[in-house]
Amino acid sequence: MSLFAAYPGGLERGGYQAAFDEMFAETGTLTARPHYHALYERVKGLSDDEFNRRVSLADATLMNQGITFTVYGDALGVERTFPVDLIPRILPADEWDRIERGLTQRINALNLFLRDLYSEDPQILKDNIIPRDLIETASHYRRAFVGCPAPKNLYVHICGTDLIRDHAGDWCVLEDNLRTPSGVSYVLENRLILTRVFPQLFAAQNIRPVDHYTTALLGNLRALSSRSQCTVVLLTPGVYNSAYFEHAFLAQQMGIELVQGRDLFVESDNCVYMKTTHGAQRVDVIYRRIDDDFLDPEIFRKESSLGVPGLMRAYAAGNVALANTVGTGVADDKVVYRYVPEIIRYYLDQDAILPNVPTYCAWEEKEREYILGNLDKLVVKSANESGGYGMLIGPQATAFERSQFADKIRAEPRNFLAQPVVELSTAPCYVAGKGIVPRRVDLRPYILSGPSGVTIIPGGLTRVALKEGSYVVNSSQGGGSKDTWVLDKVRPPMRQSLGGMTQSLGEGGMSQQMGEMRQSLGQPPGLAAEEPPMDAALRDEPETKPNQTQSQTQGGMHS
């Protein structure tokens, strides 16, 4: 029996009939969209046992490599693997082009907005495009840093913007994540797993690579410093943070030090230094994965032991750059989100390429009354919560839960907004014991903004609401993820990927690049890099040994 046999029934059980289906143009007959045809034919030919074996080995790979996250308050355990569904999401080239243009437009406008907002005389507030009170009451607005210039006039260096499709298949922006966006490590690891689970299929598709992300990020971080020999570090809260795996992964991939607050100190010259076995070493750029409130106990939370005393003095003096900059969270505010189309129009004189979801703000009296009168039809969110917390999905809530939320809205109208329930698109997901069934998905692309322009990783993280009928894709709420394949318009020559470096086969110079890569990873030039073994059961064709070209294409280098 086909793995897809349960798919039609799953549409009805989960209430997905009105959703746009990513794989199927016609769900009744399971007619695959053209860009999904090869994947559909390959997967439906697998037995349940074959697919289960691949799932088990992928899960073991995640655990063995420490690809986990922490759910705070979970009594069953501290760490768990981030579930990876092995059926990738596929986006055609023309569709991605529009997404890429829309995200580039959005990040450029938000950087201009933050530069203006933290100037001595913000023009956007003078022109009343956004109410001044809305900004000044935002939780993450940092009045103390008005007039403090950001290196290269860039405020947001890394952004994760959440996109969804509506019932018609049109893309729109659900929210922006500009403080410390997480999840990109899962994008890179998901791709590694998929190239091993379906290597033949992957090699046959024309899929844009994602492994240049850390190279581009490191280049942007270095460009923030005016010193030619600069030191970049990644500042983490420590091993008990939910995203610690990602912090360690990115630091390792970029070849920079992973530090905690106690590893850094500020001298009387207002420069930041790192403790090393060879003495103090000056730090020029900090990729911080700590929220503003914990960065410096001299300015923010005095009880914080996670930050660096004096860090803000060094930052204000221009002696250290922070990515992302202090105060970017004001643009992360879900109420400010409502005004992003106006922000784009104000600074760029353009209409937004990617529209927002219609949004009602409770701080406006008429809209508050509409929200309170329609709680059973709306999704209500807290302005500064994340991870699926502080949210009410009206149609799925009880009368008591809606009443409780109504009281919260009346007490703090500034901190709540509401949106109509958007029927998220669905994609096929494998569920043990059921086969392949539909589940709701969103998409978080990762945008890098640097002095030389904007770089967007093709695809990003597709997050999956694994619970049947659920709209919540967050990992802390039981969500999972998928690899996202963006197809190229023209098939390039066969390439070998080496940790973000790509070279066409047969052009020469491969030995030199291998030597440089080994040196950058701390290996002697003559020592072969280790690679996780590819279990025969993870191969697309278990009985067939891949030829040399296939092995080169699939393998890459992973450390």
Coordinates of C-alpha atoms in Angstrom, one line a residue:
M1 CA 0.0 0.0 0.0
S2 CA 1.3 3.5 -0.9
L3 CA 2.6 5.7 1.9
F4 CA 0.2 8.3 0.6
A5 CA -2.9 6.1 1.1
A6 CA -3.9 8.0 4.3
Y7 CA -3.4 11.4 2.8
P8 CA -7.0 12.1 1.7
G9 CA -8.4 11.0 5.0
G10 CA -5.9 13.1 6.9
L11 CA -7.2 16.3 5.1
E12 CA -10.6 15.8 6.6
R13 CA -9.5 14.7 10.1
G14 CA -7.2 17.7 10.5
G15 CA -9.6 20.2 8.9
Y16 CA -7.2 21.0 6.1
Q17 CA -9.6 21.0 3.2
A18 CA -9.5 24.8 2.6
A19 CA -5.7 25.0 2.8
F20 CA -3.3 25.4 -0.1
D21 CA -1.5 22.1 -0.5
E22 CA 2.3 22.5 -1.2
M23 CA 2.7 19.2 -3.1
F24 CA -0.6 18.5 -4.7
A25 CA -2.5 20.6 -7.3
E26 CA -5.4 18.2 -6.8
T27 CA -5.6 16.4 -3.5
G28 CA -8.6 14.2 -4.4
T29 CA -6.5 12.4 -7.1
L30 CA -3.1 13.2 -5.5
T31 CA -1.9 15.0 -8.6
A32 CA 1.5 16.4 -7.8
R33 CA 2.5 19.9 -8.9
P34 CA 5.2 19.8 -11.6
H35 CA 8.1 20.8 -9.4
Y36 CA 7.1 18.0 -6.9
H37 CA 6.5 15.2 -9.4
A38 CA 10.0 13.5 -9.1
L39 CA 9.8 13.6 -5.3
Y40 CA 6.3 12.2 -5.2
E41 CA 7.1 9.3 -7.5
R42 CA 10.2 8.4 -5.5
V43 CA 8.6 8.5 -2.1
K44 CA 5.4 6.7 -3.0
G45 CA 7.5 3.8 -4.2
L46 CA 9.0 3.2 -0.7
S47 CA 7.5 0.8 1.8
D48 CA 6.5 1.9 5.3
D49 CA 9.4 -0.2 6.7
E50 CA 11.9 1.5 4.3
F51 CA 10.8 5.0 5.3
N52 CA 10.7 4.2 9.0
R53 CA 14.3 2.9 8.8
R54 CA 15.4 6.3 7.3
V55 CA 13.5 8.2 9.9
S56 CA 15.1 6.2 12.7
L57 CA 18.6 6.7 11.3
A58 CA 18.0 10.5 10.8
D59 CA 16.8 10.8 14.4
A60 CA 19.9 8.9 15.6
T61 CA 22.1 11.3 13.6
L62 CA 20.4 14.3 15.2
M63 CA 20.9 12.9 18.7
N64 CA 24.5 11.7 18.1
Q65 CA 25.5 15.1 16.7
G66 CA 23.8 16.9 19.6
I67 CA 21.3 18.6 17.4
T68 CA 18.8 19.4 20.2
F69 CA 16.9 22.2 21.8
T70 CA 15.6 22.8 25.3
V71 CA 12.0 23.2 26.4
Y72 CA 11.9 25.3 29.6
G73 CA 9.8 23.7 32.3
D74 CA 9.6 20.3 30.6
A75 CA 9.5 17.8 33.5
L76 CA 10.4 14.9 31.1
G77 CA 13.9 16.1 30.3
V78 CA 16.1 19.0 29.4
E79 CA 17.0 18.3 25.8
R80 CA 15.2 16.8 22.9
T81 CA 15.9 16.5 19.2
F82 CA 14.2 18.9 16.8
P83 CA 11.9 16.6 14.7
V84 CA 12.9 16.6 11.1
D85 CA 10.4 15.4 8.5
L86 CA 12.2 13.8 5.6
I87 CA 9.8 14.9 2.9
P88 CA 11.3 18.3 1.7
R89 CA 9.4 21.3 0.7
I90 CA 10.1 22.5 -2.8
L91 CA 9.8 26.1 -4.2
P92 CA 10.2 26.9 -7.9
A93 CA 12.7 29.6 -8.9
D94 CA 10.1 32.2 -9.9
E95 CA 8.3 31.9 -6.6
W96 CA 11.5 32.3 -4.7
D97 CA 12.5 35.4 -6.8
R98 CA 9.5 37.3 -5.5
I99 CA 10.1 36.2 -1.9
E100 CA 13.8 37.3 -2.2
R101 CA 12.9 40.7 -3.6
G102 CA 10.2 41.2 -0.9
L103 CA 12.5 40.3 2.0
T104 CA 15.3 42.5 0.6
Q105 CA 12.9 45.4 0.4
R106 CA 11.7 44.7 4.0
I107 CA 15.1 44.5 5.6
N108 CA 16.4 47.7 3.8
A109 CA 13.4 49.6 5.1
L110 CA 13.7 48.3 8.6
N111 CA 17.4 49.3 8.8
L112 CA 16.4 52.8 7.6
F113 CA 13.6 52.9 10.2
L114 CA 15.9 52.0 13.0
R115 CA 18.6 54.5 11.9
D116 CA 16.0 57.2 11.8
L117 CA 14.4 56.1 15.1
Y118 CA 17.7 56.3 17.0
S119 CA 18.7 59.6 15.6
E120 CA 18.3 62.9 17.5
D121 CA 15.3 63.9 15.5
P122 CA 13.3 61.0 14.1
Q123 CA 11.5 62.1 11.0
I124 CA 9.1 59.3 10.8
L125 CA 7.7 60.3 14.2
K126 CA 7.6 64.0 13.3
D127 CA 5.6 63.1 10.2
N128 CA 3.3 60.9 12.4
I129 CA 3.6 57.8 10.2
I130 CA 3.9 55.9 13.5
P131 CA 2.4 57.3 16.7
R132 CA 5.2 58.5 19.0
D133 CA 3.5 57.0 22.0
L134 CA 3.6 53.5 20.4
I135 CA 7.4 53.7 20.0
E136 CA 8.1 55.2 23.4
T137 CA 6.0 52.5 25.2
A138 CA 7.6 49.6 23.3
S139 CA 9.3 47.2 25.6
H140 CA 12.5 47.0 23.5
Y141 CA 12.9 50.7 22.7
R142 CA 16.2 51.9 24.1
R143 CA 15.9 55.7 24.7
A144 CA 19.5 55.7 26.2
F145 CA 20.9 54.9 22.8
V146 CA 19.3 57.7 20.8
G147 CA 22.2 59.5 19.0
C148 CA 24.5 56.5 19.4
P149 CA 25.7 55.6 15.9
A150 CA 25.8 52.0 14.7
P151 CA 28.8 50.8 12.7
K152 CA 28.3 51.2 9.0
N153 CA 24.8 52.5 9.8
L154 CA 23.5 49.0 10.0
Y155 CA 21.2 47.9 12.9
V156 CA 19.9 44.5 11.8
H157 CA 22.5 42.1 10.5
I158 CA 20.6 38.9 10.9
C159 CA 16.9 38.6 10.5
G160 CA 14.4 35.7 10.4
T161 CA 11.1 36.7 8.9
D162 CA 8.2 34.3 9.2
L163 CA 6.2 33.8 6.0
I164 CA 2.9 31.9 5.4
R165 CA 0.7 31.1 2.4
D166 CA -3.0 31.9 2.6
H167 CA -5.7 29.6 1.2
A168 CA -5.1 30.9 -2.3
G169 CA -1.4 30.2 -2.2
D170 CA -0.3 33.8 -1.9
W171 CA 2.7 34.6 0.4
C172 CA 2.4 37.1 3.3
V173 CA 4.6 38.1 6.3
L174 CA 3.4 36.8 9.6
E175 CA 6.1 38.5 11.8
D176 CA 9.7 39.7 11.8
N177 CA 12.4 38.4 14.2
L178 CA 15.2 41.1 14.6
R179 CA 16.7 40.6 18.0
T180 CA 18.3 37.2 18.1
P181 CA 16.6 35.0 15.4
S182 CA 17.3 31.3 15.8
G183 CA 16.9 28.2 13.8
V184 CA 19.4 28.6 10.9
S185 CA 21.6 25.7 12.2
Y186 CA 18.7 23.4 11.6
V187 CA 18.5 24.6 8.0
L188 CA 22.1 23.6 7.4
E189 CA 21.8 20.2 9.3
N190 CA 18.5 19.3 7.6
R191 CA 20.2 19.8 4.2
L192 CA 23.0 17.5 5.3
I193 CA 20.6 14.8 6.4
L194 CA 18.4 15.0 3.2
T195 CA 21.5 14.7 1.0
R196 CA 22.1 11.3 2.7
V197 CA 18.5 10.1 2.9
F198 CA 17.7 10.8 -0.8
P199 CA 21.1 11.4 -2.5
Q200 CA 20.1 10.2 -5.9
L201 CA 17.0 12.3 -5.9
F202 CA 18.9 15.3 -4.6
A203 CA 21.6 15.0 -7.2
A204 CA 19.0 14.8 -10.0
Q205 CA 17.3 18.0 -8.8
N206 CA 18.6 21.5 -9.5
I207 CA 18.6 22.7 -5.9
R208 CA 20.3 25.9 -4.8
P209 CA 22.9 25.4 -2.0
V210 CA 22.6 26.8 1.5
D211 CA 26.1 26.1 2.8
H212 CA 27.4 29.5 2.1
Y213 CA 25.5 31.0 5.0
T214 CA 28.2 31.0 7.6
T215 CA 30.8 32.3 5.1
A216 CA 28.5 35.2 4.3
L217 CA 27.7 35.9 7.9
L218 CA 31.4 35.9 9.0
G219 CA 32.2 38.3 6.1
N220 CA 29.5 40.7 7.2
L221 CA 30.6 40.5 10.8
R222 CA 34.2 41.3 10.0
A223 CA 33.1 44.1 7.8
L224 CA 31.6 45.9 10.8
S225 CA 35.1 46.5 12.2
S226 CA 37.5 49.2 11.0
R227 CA 40.5 47.1 12.1
S228 CA 42.1 45.0 9.4
Q229 CA 42.9 42.2 11.9
C230 CA 39.7 42.0 13.8
T231 CA 38.5 39.5 16.3
V232 CA 34.9 38.2 16.1
V233 CA 33.2 36.2 18.9
L234 CA 29.8 34.7 19.5
L235 CA 28.3 35.5 22.9
T236 CA 26.1 32.8 24.4
P237 CA 24.1 32.7 27.7
G238 CA 25.5 29.1 28.1
V239 CA 24.7 25.5 27.9
Y240 CA 21.3 25.8 29.5
N241 CA 19.9 28.1 26.8
S242 CA 17.4 26.5 24.5
A243 CA 19.4 27.4 21.4
Y244 CA 22.9 26.5 22.8
F245 CA 23.4 23.8 20.1
E246 CA 23.0 26.5 17.4
H247 CA 25.4 28.9 19.2
A248 CA 28.1 26.2 19.3
F249 CA 27.4 25.1 15.8
L250 CA 27.7 28.6 14.2
A251 CA 30.8 29.4 16.1
Q252 CA 32.5 26.2 15.0
Q253 CA 31.4 26.7 11.4
M254 CA 32.7 30.3 11.3
G255 CA 35.9 29.4 13.2
I256 CA 35.3 32.0 15.9
E257 CA 35.4 31.7 19.7
L258 CA 32.2 30.8 21.6
V259 CA 32.3 32.9 24.7
Q260 CA 30.1 33.6 27.8
G261 CA 30.0 36.9 29.7
R262 CA 32.6 35.8 32.2
D263 CA 35.1 35.3 29.3
L264 CA 35.0 39.0 28.4
F265 CA 35.9 42.2 30.2
V266 CA 36.1 45.9 29.5
E267 CA 39.2 48.0 30.4
S268 CA 39.6 51.7 31.2
D269 CA 40.2 52.4 27.5
N270 CA 36.5 51.3 26.9
C271 CA 37.6 48.4 24.7
V272 CA 36.4 44.8 25.1
Y273 CA 38.9 42.0 25.8
M274 CA 38.7 38.2 25.8
K275 CA 40.6 36.1 28.4
T276 CA 42.9 33.6 26.6
T277 CA 45.7 31.4 27.7
H278 CA 48.1 33.9 26.0
G279 CA 46.6 36.9 27.9
A280 CA 44.0 39.5 27.0
Q281 CA 42.9 39.7 23.3
R282 CA 40.9 42.6 22.0
V283 CA 37.4 41.8 20.7
D284 CA 36.0 44.0 17.8
V285 CA 32.7 42.3 16.9
I286 CA 30.3 40.4 19.1
Y287 CA 27.6 38.3 17.5
R288 CA 25.4 38.3 20.5
R289 CA 22.7 35.7 21.2
I290 CA 21.7 37.4 24.5
D291 CA 18.8 39.9 24.7
D292 CA 19.5 43.5 25.5
D293 CA 18.3 43.2 29.1
F294 CA 21.1 40.8 30.0
L295 CA 24.0 42.4 28.0
D296 CA 25.4 44.8 30.6
P297 CA 24.5 44.9 34.3
E298 CA 25.7 48.5 34.4
I299 CA 22.9 49.6 32.1
F300 CA 20.2 46.9 32.0
R301 CA 19.4 44.2 34.6
K302 CA 21.8 44.7 37.5
E303 CA 21.4 41.1 38.6
S304 CA 22.4 39.7 35.2
S305 CA 25.5 37.4 35.3
L306 CA 25.2 36.6 31.6
G307 CA 26.5 39.9 30.2
V308 CA 29.7 42.0 30.4
P309 CA 29.9 45.0 32.8
G310 CA 30.9 48.0 30.8
L311 CA 30.0 46.5 27.4
M312 CA 27.6 49.4 26.6
R313 CA 30.4 51.9 27.4
A314 CA 32.6 50.2 24.8
Y315 CA 29.7 50.1 22.3
A316 CA 28.8 53.8 22.8
A317 CA 32.5 54.7 22.3
G318 CA 32.5 52.8 18.9
N319 CA 35.1 50.3 20.1
V320 CA 33.0 47.2 19.6
A321 CA 30.2 46.3 17.2
L322 CA 27.2 44.2 18.1
A323 CA 25.1 42.1 15.8
N324 CA 22.3 42.7 16.1
T325 CA 22.6 46.2 17.4
V326 CA 21.1 47.3 20.8
G327 CA 17.5 48.4 20.4
T328 CA 16.5 46.5 17.3
G329 CA 13.7 44.8 19.3
V330 CA 11.5 47.9 18.8
A331 CA 11.0 46.7 15.2
D332 CA 10.4 43.2 16.5
D333 CA 7.4 44.4 18.4
K334 CA 4.3 42.7 16.9
V335 CA 2.3 46.0 17.1
V336 CA 5.0 47.9 15.2
Y337 CA 4.8 45.1 12.6
R338 CA 1.4 46.5 11.6
Y339 CA 3.2 49.6 10.3
V340 CA 5.9 48.0 8.2
P341 CA 4.1 48.5 4.9
E342 CA 3.9 52.3 5.8
I343 CA 7.6 52.1 6.8
I344 CA 8.5 50.7 3.4
R345 CA 6.4 53.3 1.6
Y346 CA 7.9 56.1 3.7
Y347 CA 11.6 55.3 3.2
L348 CA 11.6 53.5 -0.1
D349 CA 8.6 55.1 -1.9
Q350 CA 7.4 51.6 -2.8
D351 CA 4.5 49.3 -2.0
A352 CA 5.3 46.2 0.0
I353 CA 6.1 43.3 -2.3
L354 CA 5.1 40.9 0.5
P355 CA 2.0 42.1 2.3
N356 CA 1.3 41.8 6.0
V357 CA -1.5 39.7 7.4
P358 CA -4.5 42.1 8.3
T359 CA -3.8 43.2 11.8
Y360 CA -6.0 44.9 14.5
C361 CA -4.3 46.8 17.4
A362 CA -6.0 46.8 20.8
W363 CA -4.5 50.1 21.8
E364 CA -6.9 51.8 19.3
E365 CA -10.3 52.0 20.8
K366 CA -12.4 51.0 17.8
E367 CA -10.1 48.1 16.9
R368 CA -10.1 47.0 20.6
E369 CA -13.8 46.8 20.6
Y370 CA -13.8 44.8 17.4
I371 CA -11.2 42.3 18.9
L372 CA -13.2 41.9 22.1
G373 CA -16.4 41.3 20.1
N374 CA -14.8 38.7 17.8
L375 CA -12.4 36.7 20.0
D376 CA -14.0 33.5 18.7
K377 CA -12.8 34.3 15.1
L378 CA -9.4 35.8 15.7
V379 CA -5.8 34.9 16.7
V380 CA -4.7 37.2 19.5
K381 CA -1.0 37.8 20.2
S382 CA 1.1 39.5 22.9
A383 CA 3.3 42.2 21.4
N384 CA 6.6 40.8 22.7
E385 CA 6.1 37.1 23.3
S386 CA 7.6 34.4 21.1
G387 CA 7.8 30.6 20.7
G388 CA 4.0 30.3 20.5
Y389 CA 3.5 31.6 24.0
G390 CA 1.1 34.5 25.0
M391 CA -1.2 33.6 22.1
L392 CA -4.9 32.8 21.8
I393 CA -6.3 30.9 18.8
G394 CA -10.0 32.0 19.2
P395 CA -11.7 29.3 17.2
Q396 CA -9.9 26.5 19.1
A397 CA -10.1 28.2 22.6
T398 CA -12.8 27.6 25.2
A399 CA -15.2 30.4 26.4
F400 CA -13.3 30.6 29.7
E401 CA -9.9 31.0 27.9
R402 CA -11.4 33.8 25.7
S403 CA -12.8 35.5 28.7
Q404 CA -9.4 35.4 30.4
F405 CA -7.7 36.9 27.4
A406 CA -10.4 39.6 27.1
D407 CA -9.4 40.7 30.7
K408 CA -5.8 40.9 29.7
I409 CA -6.5 43.0 26.6
R410 CA -8.6 45.5 28.6
A411 CA -5.8 45.7 31.3
E412 CA -2.9 46.2 28.8
P413 CA -4.3 47.2 25.4
R414 CA -0.9 48.4 24.1
N415 CA 0.5 44.9 24.4
F416 CA -2.0 43.0 22.2
L417 CA -3.0 42.7 18.6
A418 CA -5.3 40.4 16.7
Q419 CA -5.4 38.8 13.2
P420 CA -7.9 36.7 11.3
V421 CA -7.2 33.0 11.3
V422 CA -5.1 32.5 8.1
E423 CA -5.5 28.9 6.8
L424 CA -1.8 28.0 6.6
S425 CA -0.7 25.9 3.7
T426 CA -0.2 22.2 4.2
A427 CA 2.6 19.8 3.2
P428 CA 3.0 16.1 3.3
C429 CA 4.6 14.8 6.5
Y430 CA 5.4 11.2 7.6
V431 CA 3.8 10.1 10.9
A432 CA 4.7 6.7 12.2
G433 CA 1.7 4.4 12.2
K434 CA -0.3 6.6 9.8
G435 CA 2.0 7.1 6.8
I436 CA 2.1 10.4 5.0
V437 CA -0.5 12.9 6.0
P438 CA -0.9 16.7 5.7
R439 CA 0.3 19.2 8.3
R440 CA 0.4 23.0 8.4
V441 CA 3.7 24.7 7.7
D442 CA 5.3 28.2 7.6
L443 CA 8.7 29.4 6.3
R444 CA 11.4 31.3 8.1
P445 CA 14.0 32.6 5.6
Y446 CA 17.2 34.1 7.0
I447 CA 18.4 37.5 5.8
L448 CA 21.9 38.8 6.2
S449 CA 22.4 42.5 5.8
G450 CA 26.0 43.8 5.5
P451 CA 27.9 46.7 4.2
S452 CA 28.0 45.2 0.7
G453 CA 24.3 44.4 0.5
V454 CA 21.8 41.7 1.4
T455 CA 22.2 37.9 1.3
I456 CA 19.3 35.6 1.7
I457 CA 19.8 31.8 2.3
P458 CA 17.7 30.1 -0.4
G459 CA 14.6 28.6 1.2
G460 CA 15.2 28.8 5.0
L461 CA 13.5 26.8 7.7
T462 CA 10.1 25.2 7.0
R463 CA 8.5 24.7 10.4
V464 CA 5.8 22.1 10.8
A465 CA 2.8 21.9 13.2
L466 CA 3.1 18.2 13.8
K467 CA 0.0 17.9 16.0
E468 CA -3.0 17.1 13.8
G469 CA -5.1 20.2 13.3
S470 CA -2.6 22.5 15.0
Y471 CA -1.6 25.9 13.7
V472 CA 1.4 26.2 16.1
V473 CA 4.7 25.4 14.4
N474 CA 7.1 26.4 17.2
S475 CA 9.5 23.7 18.4
S476 CA 8.6 24.5 22.0
Q477 CA 5.0 23.7 21.2
G478 CA 5.6 20.3 19.5
G479 CA 6.6 21.6 16.1
G480 CA 9.2 20.2 13.7
S481 CA 11.0 21.2 10.5
K482 CA 11.6 20.3 6.9
D483 CA 14.5 20.9 4.5
T484 CA 13.4 23.6 1.9
W485 CA 14.6 23.1 -1.7
V486 CA 14.7 26.1 -3.9
L487 CA 15.1 25.1 -7.6
D488 CA 17.4 27.0 -9.9
K489 CA 16.3 28.3 -13.3
V490 CA 19.3 26.9 -15.1
R491 CA 21.1 23.7 -14.1
P492 CA 24.7 24.6 -13.1
P493 CA 27.7 22.3 -13.7
M494 CA 28.1 19.5 -11.2
R495 CA 29.7 21.0 -8.1
Q496 CA 31.4 19.9 -4.9
S497 CA 30.5 21.6 -1.7
L498 CA 33.1 22.1 0.9
G499 CA 31.7 23.9 4.0
G500 CA 30.4 26.8 2.0
M501 CA 33.0 26.7 -0.8
T502 CA 31.9 25.5 -4.3
Q503 CA 33.9 24.6 -7.3
S504 CA 33.0 23.0 -10.6
L505 CA 34.6 19.6 -11.0
G506 CA 37.5 19.3 -13.4
E507 CA 38.6 22.9 -13.1
G508 CA 41.7 22.0 -11.0
G509 CA 42.8 23.6 -7.8
M510 CA 40.8 21.2 -5.6
S511 CA 43.9 19.9 -3.7
Q512 CA 44.8 23.5 -2.7
Q513 CA 41.2 24.2 -1.6
M514 CA 41.2 21.0 0.5
G515 CA 44.4 22.0 2.1
E516 CA 43.1 25.5 2.9
M517 CA 39.8 24.0 4.3
R518 CA 41.7 21.5 6.6
Q519 CA 44.0 24.3 7.9
S520 CA 40.9 26.5 8.6
L521 CA 39.4 23.5 10.6
G522 CA 42.7 23.0 12.5
Q523 CA 43.7 19.9 10.6
P524 CA 47.2 19.3 9.1
P525 CA 47.2 19.8 5.3
G526 CA 47.9 16.1 4.7
L527 CA 45.2 14.7 6.9
A528 CA 41.9 13.8 5.4
A529 CA 38.8 15.4 7.0
E530 CA 36.6 13.1 8.8
E531 CA 33.0 12.7 7.6
P532 CA 30.1 10.9 9.2
P533 CA 29.7 7.4 7.7
M534 CA 26.9 7.1 5.2
D535 CA 24.9 4.1 6.4
A536 CA 23.7 1.9 3.5
A537 CA 20.2 2.2 4.7
L538 CA 20.3 6.0 4.4
R539 CA 21.2 5.8 0.7
D540 CA 18.6 6.3 -1.9
E541 CA 19.8 3.2 -3.7
P542 CA 21.0 0.9 -0.9
E543 CA 22.4 -1.9 -3.2
T544 CA 24.2 0.4 -5.6
K545 CA 27.5 2.0 -4.7
P546 CA 27.5 5.6 -5.9
N547 CA 30.1 6.5 -8.5
Q548 CA 32.8 9.0 -7.8
T549 CA 30.9 12.0 -9.2
Q550 CA 27.9 11.2 -7.1
S551 CA 29.9 10.7 -4.0
Q552 CA 31.6 14.1 -4.5
T553 CA 28.3 15.8 -5.0
Q554 CA 26.6 14.2 -2.0
G555 CA 29.4 14.2 0.5
G556 CA 30.7 17.7 1.1
M557 CA 32.6 18.3 4.3
H558 CA 31.0 18.3 7.7
S559 CA 32.8 18.9 11.0

